[in-house]
């Protein structure tokens, strides 16, 4: 029946990979017990489902992507508000707060949400609650959880001051507390909770402990994934509310099938697979070429493709076995919403077909590697028999156990299987796993080829990730995507040799039976310069060199098109490897570009070869060695700097070395040097394409 819901506010999210969306949904779920109602809307729906000019209250959950850019879905909204023509006071009716998601491994931490926050204030909007900036490098939950816990008070106060909106929604009254429809009330909905528990004002459950039941082990002196030490092992805990189950699985045992996912993704053939490293290299690096002619994919140097990869067959088998569902794994299973669920707006995730098999779901739909979220651990508690294990799971998902969760689960990158192996008495319902895992995400790879050389082929390069057993991991494993691609191409892999370029062209004509699903993503900024006279510095150690191989091929082609008198700006590449004889990627191509003058200077640093004494260890060391030339480049308004590869260390170190050079050569202070690099970024002279 349609009812008027008061205490309504707008919960707007902008998300690139789904985390901001998941947090928005969590907030909306928790609103119910707070007597509030959130309209959860993606920012892409601006002017369709909401008009910010007409709203009195909004909560934004917004992430950052690229080089401090808005997620694709938020770009239009952000652009609209940036317009200089908007008058002061344009949003003076709006009261808001914002939770920004970012990662301090990237230079512009939370740049997009911070920018939006600033702009909303400039346009006259007011905070009713301070913004929060969550950092994926240390775990979003460190900021997100307390931020949500403390949101309710100010939000309710603000709503009670008459800012809460009204909306007419169709609600099944049996599923929802009367308090939601009572505008003034801020009563929490008290849910049935387990014995020995109370609920606090944040809707969290306080668990009272009974040591005789859990058999506290007095001999444990060091905490681990499965065991804790005092004070955590002896105190009361604040557990997150038990998320209401909402998915019902129904097996249809007569019908065994394996559905294929319907999608707009293109399936392309792998036409060659080249191992770029020697067999004794620390990491194996593979270059794959794909045929894109039939798929009609077009790309430019700087673009990346995203590979849709499945989880490993062995890992899926192990999980199905551990869940004791191997026999049902290939039956058709129908997913439906539990009619009496108390979950707000329950939906079957769009990436899971309503009818498919469990093997299909575990193989292609859900991320079985991501460290289990606290909500999943909370659900596991209900399915764990052993009291000691139950208590430890409670600790790991509780407020008090936050640092143990970070230390033993997130930082070790443990997977669902690791947790189920460590907690043997836990026998969760399959549906709870589906409810609390994220979508298996495609993995992006930068193109290392140039369409001007061959528009029918695209190449990319990657290290095969090897993660050893130990530190809580129940077995060794490869990266999901790189391990899959490695196994998939095993039979066509050949080693890199002097004829590689020629043989690759030959192999392109052979049609390959190995197909992979991909899509292409355009890069807005990371493009080779169109003006050949500009000086450029490329910095890309390891697989970070990938886009520059495409850039150099593109530059060579450009040079052939212009007349001989054209000035050609110096082109430098800072590259780094461990051992030049084992993992110098694209050595032959780079030497060739040097010989032909496409590359003016090739600076190779070597990090782990004791026989190489005359080379700097890291790219930043080499950059510092070239201090005078690099300083000239930095202060020349027309020259460009591109950095690609590891965001955690390399990109930061490179940024710092440029600052150091400015400090040494120009006597700048730290702040001045920082501002100088920031201006270079703003003026599109300093580009990054980095990943963690
Ligand atoms: C825009 C963009 C472009 C990219 N371009 C490239 C590219 O050109 N080439 C490239 O190689 N990659 C690139 N990447 C990264 C790439 O998308 C994948 O993230 C990477 O290949 C790993 O994928 P995977 O599925 O094999 O590993 P996953 O299964 O996702 O595993 C990776 C995780 O394992 C962890 N891990 C790794 N080693 C260990 C260890 N020893 N112990 C414990 N944990 C460990 C890492 O911390 C990481 O969290 C790019 C990323 C982006 C966002
Ligand atoms: C390709 C890429 C680029 C990113 N760039 C930035 C950045 O410039 N600044 C930042 O603070 N975080 C950056 N991040 C981190 C994300 O904002 C962070 O992981 C966030 O939790 C993602 O939320 P979402 O899944 O809702 O998009 C980047 C992440 C990726 C994968």
XYZ file of C-alpha atoms and ligand atoms in Angstrom:
776
model
C 0.000 0.000 0.000
C 1.275 3.518 -0.754
C 2.122 5.465 2.417
C 3.698 8.810 3.111
C 7.174 8.298 4.500
C 8.570 11.223 6.421
C 12.132 11.626 7.647
C 13.235 10.982 4.121
C 16.565 12.141 2.816
C 18.522 11.729 -0.352
C 21.409 9.275 -0.266
C 23.437 9.910 -3.386
C 26.369 7.783 -4.445
C 29.006 7.876 -7.150
C 30.983 4.679 -7.459
C 33.454 3.286 -9.972
C 34.033 -0.216 -8.649
C 31.078 -0.625 -6.313
C 32.378 0.235 -2.840
C 30.588 3.589 -2.495
C 27.406 1.956 -3.742
C 27.707 -0.865 -1.181
C 28.249 1.663 1.620
C 25.220 3.690 0.490
C 23.132 0.526 0.548
C 24.401 -0.348 4.012
C 23.442 3.107 5.296
C 19.997 2.743 3.725
C 19.543 -0.651 5.419
C 20.491 0.769 8.783
C 18.127 3.721 8.317
C 15.190 1.423 8.939
C 16.106 0.784 12.564
C 16.770 4.495 13.009
C 13.284 5.448 11.847
C 14.618 7.170 8.752
C 14.102 6.620 5.083
C 16.804 7.062 2.460
C 16.184 7.430 -1.245
C 19.335 5.752 -2.564
C 20.110 7.162 -5.989
C 23.166 7.001 -8.229
C 24.528 10.437 -9.153
C 24.172 9.495 -12.815
C 20.417 10.007 -12.289
C 20.855 13.761 -11.839
C 17.861 15.643 -13.266
C 16.115 12.332 -13.890
C 15.451 11.070 -10.387
C 16.551 14.072 -8.346
C 17.316 17.754 -8.697
C 19.893 18.896 -6.203
C 18.597 22.482 -6.454
C 15.320 21.315 -4.922
C 16.652 19.133 -2.124
C 16.881 20.193 1.500
C 19.073 17.336 2.723
C 21.480 14.941 1.096
C 24.152 12.482 2.093
C 26.830 11.872 -0.545
C 28.994 8.772 -0.751
C 31.556 9.383 -3.454
C 34.799 7.749 -4.557
C 37.687 8.895 -6.727
C 39.157 7.289 -9.794
C 41.838 7.926 -12.431
C 44.001 10.872 -11.429
C 41.658 12.232 -8.789
C 38.700 12.122 -11.202
C 35.018 11.489 -10.454
C 33.677 7.985 -11.072
C 32.140 7.777 -14.558
C 28.659 7.767 -13.041
C 29.286 11.036 -11.155
C 31.078 12.951 -13.908
C 27.990 14.732 -15.270
C 26.771 15.794 -11.819
C 30.199 17.150 -10.840
C 30.565 18.942 -14.186
C 27.182 20.657 -13.791
C 28.034 22.041 -10.384
C 31.429 23.279 -11.563
C 29.840 25.813 -13.917
C 31.169 29.258 -13.063
C 27.840 30.824 -14.052
C 26.052 29.319 -11.036
C 25.206 32.164 -8.644
C 26.381 32.330 -5.020
C 23.726 30.843 -2.784
C 22.557 28.553 -5.591
C 22.358 25.650 -3.129
C 21.703 27.589 0.061
C 18.639 25.411 0.769
C 20.785 22.267 0.881
C 22.082 20.684 4.063
C 24.489 17.878 3.392
C 27.316 15.672 4.453
C 29.729 13.675 2.384
C 31.669 10.474 2.853
C 34.589 10.418 0.434
C 36.389 7.227 -0.547
C 39.947 7.318 -1.770
C 43.344 5.781 -1.402
C 46.426 7.573 -0.084
C 48.549 5.550 -2.480
C 47.255 7.922 -5.147
C 48.500 11.488 -5.260
C 45.157 13.235 -5.112
C 43.638 11.598 -2.068
C 39.825 11.856 -2.170
C 40.192 14.590 -4.751
C 36.715 14.153 -6.199
C 34.675 14.115 -2.948
C 36.835 16.851 -1.442
C 36.319 18.961 -4.562
C 32.562 18.386 -4.490
C 32.433 19.212 -0.790
C 34.260 22.489 -1.438
C 32.019 23.376 -4.377
C 28.797 22.650 -2.470
C 29.982 24.958 0.322
C 30.878 27.647 -2.227
C 27.353 27.379 -3.623
C 25.904 28.065 -0.186
C 25.091 24.552 1.023
C 25.725 23.747 4.700
C 27.097 20.742 6.538
C 24.734 19.161 9.043
C 27.475 16.653 9.885
C 31.221 16.813 9.119
C 32.543 15.037 6.045
C 34.583 11.833 6.335
C 37.526 10.805 4.130
C 38.034 7.042 4.049
C 41.306 5.554 2.878
C 41.344 2.236 1.021
C 45.089 1.945 1.702
C 44.454 1.270 5.396
C 40.891 -0.067 5.108
C 37.816 2.006 4.365
C 36.097 0.700 7.493
C 38.496 2.604 9.778
C 36.677 5.831 8.869
C 33.426 4.504 7.411
C 32.189 2.622 10.485
C 32.499 5.424 13.071
C 31.292 7.930 10.480
C 28.070 5.953 9.961
C 27.639 5.287 13.687
C 27.828 9.008 14.428
C 25.701 10.079 11.471
C 22.320 9.183 12.986
C 22.175 11.729 15.796
C 22.861 14.828 13.642
C 20.781 13.434 10.787
C 17.756 12.910 13.023
C 18.235 16.283 14.677
C 18.388 17.888 11.268
C 15.283 16.015 10.098
C 13.395 17.005 13.242
C 14.221 20.631 12.563
C 11.860 20.346 9.652
C 14.326 19.531 6.898
C 13.214 15.954 6.415
C 11.377 15.379 3.191
C 8.331 13.300 2.520
C 7.913 10.713 -0.098
C 5.156 8.363 -1.133
C 6.328 4.807 -1.383
C 4.671 1.467 -1.586
C 5.539 -0.436 1.529
C 4.560 -3.836 2.689
C 3.649 -2.897 6.243
C 4.412 -6.353 7.550
C 8.076 -5.880 6.701
C 8.686 -2.588 8.327
C 8.397 -1.038 11.736
C 5.582 1.388 12.386
C 8.203 3.785 13.715
C 9.311 4.553 10.191
C 5.964 6.007 9.390
C 5.894 8.027 12.558
C 7.586 11.259 11.544
C 8.753 12.385 14.943
C 9.976 9.119 16.327
C 13.594 8.123 16.426
C 12.947 4.772 18.044
C 15.212 2.012 16.846
C 13.555 -1.103 15.585
C 14.523 -3.736 18.106
C 15.162 -6.908 16.247
C 15.173 -10.308 17.833
C 18.754 -10.856 18.884
C 20.503 -13.844 20.252
C 20.605 -14.707 23.928
C 23.193 -12.799 25.956
C 22.945 -9.678 23.846
C 21.648 -6.129 24.183
C 21.393 -3.399 21.639
C 22.940 0.039 22.049
C 21.727 3.310 20.621
C 23.652 2.815 17.369
C 21.783 -0.359 16.667
C 24.879 -2.376 17.509
C 24.626 -5.519 19.553
C 26.558 -5.768 22.800
C 27.568 -9.341 23.385
C 27.994 -10.379 26.972
C 30.539 -13.113 27.330
C 30.550 -16.179 29.405
C 34.112 -17.466 29.677
C 33.105 -20.900 30.906
C 31.250 -21.432 27.639
C 33.974 -20.285 25.288
C 36.820 -21.947 27.204
C 39.314 -19.051 27.035
C 42.746 -20.499 26.356
C 45.030 -19.131 29.081
C 48.183 -20.281 27.291
C 47.742 -18.033 24.240
C 50.148 -15.100 24.414
C 50.090 -13.880 20.809
C 46.922 -13.129 18.896
C 46.316 -14.828 15.558
C 43.461 -15.216 13.112
C 41.784 -17.867 15.274
C 42.871 -16.846 18.790
C 42.783 -13.616 20.716
C 44.438 -12.352 23.865
C 43.121 -10.047 26.626
C 41.736 -7.475 26.725
C 39.908 -8.360 23.494
C 39.303 -11.955 24.572
C 37.595 -10.930 27.813
C 35.564 -7.812 27.062
C 32.014 -7.211 25.858
C 31.788 -6.600 22.123
C 29.783 -4.293 19.882
C 28.770 -6.415 16.940
C 27.281 -5.048 13.772
C 23.597 -5.786 13.470
C 23.002 -9.200 11.968
C 22.179 -8.442 8.330
C 18.758 -9.863 7.523
C 18.913 -12.765 5.073
C 17.086 -11.993 1.863
C 18.035 -14.537 -0.783
C 16.286 -17.827 -1.126
C 17.833 -20.611 -3.190
C 15.738 -23.298 -4.732
C 17.401 -26.254 -6.416
C 15.884 -27.805 -9.454
C 17.638 -31.159 -9.430
C 16.146 -32.361 -12.737
C 17.846 -29.734 -14.751
C 21.641 -29.567 -15.048
C 22.858 -26.622 -17.083
C 25.593 -24.067 -17.361
C 24.168 -20.802 -18.590
C 26.256 -18.313 -20.478
C 26.174 -14.784 -19.180
C 24.373 -12.329 -21.363
C 26.540 -9.220 -21.717
C 27.799 -6.600 -24.105
C 31.324 -7.742 -23.506
C 33.287 -8.838 -26.554
C 34.909 -12.201 -26.803
C 38.262 -11.873 -28.577
C 40.888 -14.421 -29.651
C 44.326 -14.477 -28.070
C 46.611 -14.487 -31.074
C 49.961 -14.725 -29.316
C 51.410 -15.168 -25.846
C 55.028 -14.216 -25.265
C 56.966 -14.773 -22.053
C 59.072 -11.633 -21.732
C 61.162 -12.863 -18.812
C 63.725 -15.640 -18.488
C 62.746 -18.828 -16.609
C 64.851 -17.833 -13.573
C 63.309 -14.334 -13.202
C 61.612 -13.535 -9.868
C 58.321 -12.879 -11.648
C 57.014 -14.215 -14.932
C 55.878 -11.479 -17.301
C 53.557 -12.283 -20.167
C 52.619 -10.256 -23.194
C 49.347 -11.232 -24.834
C 48.020 -10.029 -28.155
C 44.342 -10.178 -28.971
C 42.597 -9.922 -32.309
C 40.048 -7.100 -32.222
C 39.017 -6.912 -35.852
C 35.774 -8.862 -35.552
C 34.773 -7.267 -32.259
C 35.014 -3.770 -33.825
C 36.892 -2.553 -30.741
C 38.904 0.580 -31.424
C 41.451 2.116 -29.099
C 44.155 4.739 -28.751
C 47.552 4.507 -27.040
C 46.935 5.114 -23.332
C 43.656 3.178 -23.268
C 43.255 -0.007 -21.303
C 41.224 -3.150 -21.769
C 39.452 -4.872 -18.921
C 39.581 -8.644 -18.840
C 36.569 -10.490 -17.432
C 38.190 -13.384 -15.648
C 36.734 -16.370 -13.784
C 37.829 -17.621 -10.382
C 40.151 -20.611 -10.334
C 38.392 -23.950 -10.887
C 40.315 -25.612 -8.040
C 39.437 -22.843 -5.600
C 35.762 -22.967 -6.554
C 35.795 -26.761 -6.120
C 37.381 -26.397 -2.676
C 34.765 -23.880 -1.565
C 31.870 -25.965 -2.890
C 33.323 -28.986 -1.072
C 33.861 -27.061 2.140
C 30.276 -25.812 1.961
C 29.194 -29.383 1.333
C 27.359 -28.475 -1.851
C 29.484 -30.255 -4.472
C 26.533 -32.478 -5.388
C 24.196 -29.549 -5.999
C 26.822 -27.389 -7.703
C 25.671 -28.145 -11.246
C 21.938 -28.179 -10.614
C 19.881 -25.319 -11.819
C 19.279 -23.034 -8.878
C 16.661 -20.313 -8.738
C 17.336 -17.240 -6.657
C 14.419 -15.356 -5.223
C 13.828 -12.828 -2.480
C 12.704 -14.271 0.860
C 9.189 -12.820 1.119
C 9.407 -12.059 4.839
C 12.927 -10.548 4.754
C 13.379 -7.372 6.755
C 16.099 -6.159 4.402
C 15.252 -2.847 2.854
C 14.663 -3.022 -0.910
C 16.164 -6.485 -1.331
C 17.214 -7.320 -4.866
C 19.105 -10.170 -6.445
C 22.411 -8.598 -7.526
C 22.171 -7.805 -11.225
C 25.373 -9.718 -11.959
C 23.800 -12.993 -10.804
C 21.251 -14.586 -13.134
C 18.089 -15.526 -11.261
C 18.407 -19.001 -12.647
C 21.844 -20.567 -13.024
C 24.091 -23.019 -11.167
C 26.032 -22.511 -7.969
C 29.226 -23.394 -9.820
C 28.466 -20.595 -12.253
C 27.867 -18.101 -9.430
C 31.079 -19.044 -7.630
C 33.112 -19.154 -10.825
C 32.065 -16.030 -12.639
C 29.838 -13.795 -10.533
C 31.234 -13.293 -7.048
C 34.662 -12.339 -5.753
C 35.655 -15.310 -3.603
C 39.123 -13.831 -3.013
C 38.194 -10.517 -1.442
C 38.778 -10.456 2.316
C 35.396 -11.344 3.848
C 33.515 -8.215 4.890
C 32.532 -7.795 8.516
C 28.881 -8.354 7.551
C 29.841 -11.785 6.210
C 31.778 -12.638 9.374
C 28.751 -11.492 11.358
C 26.581 -13.850 9.329
C 29.159 -16.657 9.852
C 28.753 -16.272 13.633
C 25.227 -17.640 13.345
C 26.477 -20.764 11.595
C 29.394 -21.606 13.891
C 29.037 -24.343 16.513
C 32.300 -24.273 18.403
C 31.987 -21.574 21.113
C 35.665 -20.530 20.875
C 35.461 -20.117 17.116
C 32.134 -18.317 17.453
C 33.616 -15.876 19.940
C 36.640 -15.234 17.711
C 34.407 -14.509 14.715
C 32.374 -12.149 16.896
C 35.570 -10.386 17.893
C 36.766 -10.086 14.316
C 33.588 -8.364 13.183
C 33.171 -6.245 16.314
C 34.168 -2.655 16.910
C 36.656 -3.718 19.551
C 38.275 -6.242 17.207
C 38.841 -3.720 14.388
C 42.621 -3.860 14.572
C 42.617 -7.687 14.678
C 40.365 -7.676 11.611
C 42.796 -5.358 9.834
C 45.900 -7.274 10.942
C 44.743 -10.845 10.425
C 42.265 -10.590 7.575
C 42.560 -7.462 5.450
C 46.318 -6.937 5.493
C 46.926 -10.644 4.831
C 44.400 -10.572 2.005
C 42.625 -13.668 3.332
C 39.844 -15.165 1.287
C 36.560 -16.848 2.164
C 38.245 -20.230 1.824
C 41.003 -19.215 4.265
C 38.391 -18.236 6.848
C 36.329 -21.375 6.350
C 39.495 -23.468 6.655
C 40.486 -21.732 9.890
C 36.980 -21.957 11.393
C 36.057 -25.562 10.758
C 32.844 -25.531 12.787
C 31.391 -22.774 10.621
C 28.880 -24.133 8.103
C 27.298 -21.079 6.517
C 24.276 -21.052 4.267
C 25.334 -20.576 0.657
C 22.854 -17.732 0.365
C 24.683 -15.740 3.067
C 27.880 -15.979 1.032
C 26.074 -14.697 -2.034
C 24.490 -11.893 -0.024
C 27.773 -10.578 1.366
C 30.330 -10.922 -1.401
C 31.074 -8.351 -4.069
C 31.007 -8.807 -7.770
C 34.080 -10.405 -9.333
C 35.643 -7.383 -10.995
C 37.263 -7.187 -14.400
C 41.015 -6.482 -14.346
C 42.254 -3.543 -16.436
C 45.490 -3.717 -18.471
C 47.088 -0.840 -20.360
C 47.558 -1.396 -24.068
C 51.230 -1.699 -25.026
C 50.561 -1.487 -28.743
C 49.553 1.268 -31.134
C 46.572 0.999 -33.505
C 48.425 3.018 -36.142
C 50.771 0.031 -36.544
C 48.052 -2.621 -36.549
C 44.478 -1.617 -35.839
C 43.338 -5.247 -35.746
C 45.485 -6.205 -32.785
C 45.933 -5.008 -29.214
C 48.663 -6.182 -26.845
C 49.008 -5.940 -23.088
C 51.570 -7.066 -20.580
C 51.383 -8.257 -16.970
C 53.247 -10.078 -14.204
C 51.764 -13.411 -13.168
C 51.012 -12.819 -9.476
C 52.182 -15.610 -7.160
C 50.963 -15.486 -3.560
C 52.576 -18.053 -1.264
C 50.827 -20.123 1.400
C 51.135 -18.888 4.996
C 50.168 -15.911 7.158
C 46.667 -17.363 7.383
C 46.423 -18.345 3.716
C 45.479 -22.003 3.582
C 47.252 -22.602 0.257
C 49.434 -20.845 -2.306
C 47.609 -19.146 -5.146
C 48.042 -17.073 -8.259
C 46.391 -13.759 -8.999
C 42.840 -14.441 -10.188
C 43.228 -12.919 -13.627
C 46.948 -13.262 -14.272
C 46.902 -16.890 -13.041
C 43.948 -17.652 -15.289
C 45.541 -16.022 -18.345
C 48.812 -17.849 -17.654
C 47.117 -21.260 -17.546
C 44.843 -20.482 -20.468
C 47.717 -19.603 -22.771
C 50.182 -22.254 -21.567
C 50.035 -24.192 -24.835
C 50.755 -21.167 -27.055
C 53.317 -19.405 -24.870
C 56.697 -18.912 -26.437
C 59.720 -17.144 -25.172
C 60.837 -13.716 -26.234
C 63.559 -13.803 -28.848
C 64.972 -11.657 -31.554
C 62.424 -12.818 -34.084
C 59.533 -12.167 -31.760
C 58.213 -9.149 -33.607
C 58.197 -10.893 -36.956
C 56.703 -14.149 -35.682
C 54.018 -12.242 -33.877
C 52.843 -10.693 -37.121
C 52.704 -14.166 -38.628
C 50.772 -15.607 -35.749
C 48.234 -12.834 -36.005
C 47.005 -14.325 -39.225
C 46.285 -17.622 -37.492
C 42.941 -17.683 -35.846
C 43.167 -18.686 -32.214
C 40.764 -20.939 -30.426
C 41.517 -19.272 -27.099
C 38.982 -16.537 -26.511
C 38.698 -14.114 -23.615
C 35.928 -11.643 -22.739
C 37.084 -8.054 -22.582
C 35.931 -4.491 -22.904
C 37.899 -1.379 -23.670
C 38.108 1.686 -21.437
C 39.230 5.023 -22.809
C 41.694 7.059 -20.832
C 40.713 10.715 -20.650
C 44.197 12.118 -19.982
C 46.961 9.612 -20.566
C 47.621 10.182 -24.257
C 50.816 10.709 -26.275
C 51.335 14.395 -27.121
C 50.069 15.437 -30.528
C 52.728 18.148 -30.791
C 55.964 16.353 -31.723
C 58.162 19.266 -30.716
C 57.348 18.970 -27.016
C 59.928 17.308 -24.805
C 58.597 14.237 -23.037
C 59.786 12.115 -20.161
C 58.251 8.683 -19.701
C 58.739 6.922 -16.370
C 57.621 3.292 -16.315
C 59.560 0.598 -14.483
C 58.497 -3.059 -14.852
C 55.106 -3.495 -16.481
C 54.622 0.273 -16.089
C 56.499 0.549 -19.392
C 53.475 -0.938 -21.200
C 51.698 2.215 -22.444
C 55.033 3.816 -23.413
C 55.745 0.985 -25.832
C 52.492 1.985 -27.543
C 53.380 5.699 -27.267
C 56.791 5.140 -28.888
C 55.296 3.155 -31.763
C 52.776 5.962 -32.202
C 55.545 8.628 -32.138
C 57.565 6.711 -34.705
C 54.534 6.616 -36.949
C 53.881 10.354 -36.402
C 57.485 11.118 -37.365
C 57.079 9.303 -40.641
C 54.089 11.464 -41.498
C 55.675 14.890 -40.917
C 58.265 16.604 -43.095
C 61.957 16.326 -42.304
C 62.322 19.872 -40.939
C 59.869 19.278 -38.093
C 61.450 19.781 -34.706
C 61.319 16.645 -32.677
C 61.354 17.119 -28.892
C 63.655 14.984 -26.772
C 61.995 11.757 -25.628
C 63.365 10.129 -22.498
C 62.370 6.870 -20.888
C 63.250 5.921 -17.324
C 62.821 2.189 -17.084
C 63.677 -0.194 -14.235
C 64.162 -3.930 -13.884
C 65.629 -6.346 -11.337
C 68.175 -8.173 -13.513
C 68.835 -6.943 -17.069
C 69.422 -10.507 -18.242
C 66.223 -11.839 -16.762
C 63.482 -9.240 -16.812
C 64.400 -6.329 -19.074
C 60.999 -6.080 -20.778
C 60.906 -4.965 -24.429
C 64.699 -4.592 -24.489
C 64.927 -5.165 -28.205
C 62.171 -2.703 -29.103
C 63.582 -0.022 -26.826
C 67.091 -0.368 -28.241
C 65.611 -0.107 -31.715
C 63.720 3.085 -30.830
C 66.971 4.486 -29.472
C 68.851 3.636 -32.643
C 66.221 5.304 -34.827
C 66.116 8.385 -32.600
C 62.487 7.951 -31.581
C 63.845 7.558 -28.065
C 66.500 10.146 -27.297
C 67.621 8.672 -24.002
C 66.971 5.315 -22.348
C 67.770 5.293 -18.620
C 67.670 1.785 -17.204
C 67.936 1.294 -13.456
C 68.709 -2.130 -12.011
C 67.509 -3.029 -8.541
C 68.764 -6.490 -7.680
C 71.737 -7.503 -9.788
C 74.921 -7.508 -7.700
C 77.027 -7.620 -10.893
C 75.599 -4.338 -12.162
C 77.349 -1.625 -10.205
C 77.230 1.289 -12.636
C 73.467 1.748 -12.742
C 71.173 3.473 -10.256
C 68.892 1.113 -8.345
C 65.492 2.693 -8.923
C 63.992 5.073 -11.459
C 63.882 7.872 -8.871
C 67.639 7.438 -8.292
C 68.285 7.735 -12.022
C 66.069 10.826 -12.232
C 68.102 12.447 -9.449
C 71.328 11.536 -11.230
C 70.050 13.556 -14.218
C 69.166 16.492 -11.970
C 70.236 19.309 -14.315
C 68.383 18.080 -17.396
C 65.342 17.109 -15.364
C 65.226 20.519 -13.724
C 65.259 22.109 -17.213
C 62.375 19.891 -18.210
C 60.397 20.678 -15.065
C 60.619 24.430 -15.558
C 60.012 24.329 -19.297
C 56.293 25.045 -19.722
C 56.032 22.951 -22.854
C 57.590 19.695 -21.671
C 55.523 16.760 -20.417
C 56.026 14.059 -17.802
C 54.224 10.702 -17.770
C 54.385 8.168 -14.930
C 52.955 4.642 -15.145
C 52.961 1.576 -12.890
C 52.983 0.935 -9.159
C 51.090 3.535 -7.146
C 52.141 2.298 -3.714
C 55.831 3.106 -3.929
C 57.115 4.080 -7.342
C 54.713 6.899 -8.267
C 55.117 8.470 -4.817
C 58.912 8.186 -4.906
C 59.028 9.735 -8.357
C 56.820 12.607 -7.236
C 59.122 13.147 -4.256
C 62.288 13.150 -6.326
C 60.868 15.881 -8.559
C 60.114 17.901 -5.441
C 63.658 17.281 -4.211
C 65.083 18.536 -7.503
C 62.984 21.709 -7.281
C 64.140 22.242 -3.710
C 67.809 21.751 -4.563
C 67.872 23.712 -7.823
C 65.364 26.449 -7.119
C 65.524 26.645 -3.318
C 61.800 25.900 -3.043
C 60.229 24.934 0.260
C 58.383 21.643 0.568
C 55.023 23.366 0.092
C 56.238 25.350 -2.902
C 57.594 22.222 -4.589
C 54.317 20.397 -3.896
C 52.328 23.297 -5.339
C 54.607 23.383 -8.396
C 53.932 19.715 -9.214
C 50.236 20.226 -8.541
C 50.222 23.107 -11.041
C 51.953 20.860 -13.581
C 49.126 18.354 -13.112
C 46.471 21.045 -13.489
C 48.136 22.399 -16.631
C 48.218 18.875 -18.090
C 51.998 18.568 -17.986
C 52.234 15.756 -15.437
C 50.246 12.583 -16.086
C 49.879 9.429 -14.054
C 48.406 6.033 -14.925
C 49.074 4.062 -11.771
C 47.581 1.101 -9.946
C 47.956 -0.611 -6.564
C 43.935 1.431 -15.021
C 44.732 0.200 -14.678
C 45.673 -0.284 -15.592
C 46.432 -1.413 -15.273
N 47.353 -1.857 -16.150
C 48.132 -2.922 -15.847
C 49.138 -3.374 -16.748
O 49.307 -2.830 -17.841
N 49.887 -4.430 -16.369
C 49.714 -5.057 -15.145
O 50.447 -6.023 -14.843
N 48.746 -4.670 -14.296
C 47.950 -3.621 -14.613
N 46.978 -3.227 -13.738
C 46.712 -4.066 -12.555
C 45.808 -5.252 -12.983
O 44.523 -4.767 -13.345
C 45.580 -6.318 -11.881
O 45.234 -5.685 -10.685
C 46.785 -7.217 -11.638
O 47.198 -7.843 -12.824
C 46.469 -8.302 -10.615
O 45.336 -9.027 -11.027
P 45.055 -10.520 -10.561
O 43.606 -10.780 -10.742
O 46.002 -11.476 -11.205
O 45.430 -10.491 -9.027
P 44.415 -10.518 -7.790
O 43.810 -11.849 -7.649
O 43.526 -9.343 -7.892
O 45.455 -10.361 -6.639
C 46.135 -9.154 -6.441
C 46.220 -8.979 -4.963
O 47.155 -9.908 -4.442
C 47.975 -9.267 -3.509
N 49.312 -9.894 -3.537
C 50.173 -9.893 -4.561
N 51.311 -10.540 -4.199
C 51.132 -10.943 -2.923
C 51.934 -11.638 -1.977
N 53.140 -12.061 -2.309
N 51.418 -11.867 -0.759
C 50.187 -11.451 -0.411
N 49.371 -10.789 -1.258
C 49.849 -10.532 -2.491
C 48.051 -7.820 -3.975
O 48.271 -6.971 -2.883
C 46.701 -7.591 -4.576
O 45.811 -7.090 -3.601
C 46.231 -2.089 -14.037
C 45.276 -1.618 -13.147
C 44.548 -0.489 -13.449
C 43.527 -0.007 -12.437
C 42.289 3.174 -11.285
C 42.066 3.776 -9.925
C 42.381 5.108 -9.706
C 42.192 5.687 -8.442
N 42.534 6.999 -8.250
C 42.402 7.546 -7.026
C 42.807 8.904 -6.790
O 43.288 9.609 -7.663
N 42.647 9.395 -5.525
C 42.124 8.642 -4.489
O 42.021 9.139 -3.371
N 41.723 7.352 -4.694
C 41.858 6.788 -5.921
N 41.474 5.480 -6.117
C 40.978 4.680 -4.972
C 39.439 4.568 -4.932
O 38.811 5.838 -4.842
C 39.052 3.731 -3.708
O 39.597 2.424 -3.851
C 37.542 3.661 -3.489
O 37.275 2.906 -2.317
C 36.808 3.016 -4.667
O 35.416 3.151 -4.450
P 34.340 2.703 -5.583
O 34.429 1.216 -5.654
O 33.028 3.157 -5.048
O 34.690 3.380 -6.852
C 41.656 4.905 -7.376
C 41.338 3.538 -7.609
C 41.543 2.976 -8.862
C 41.220 1.513 -9.063
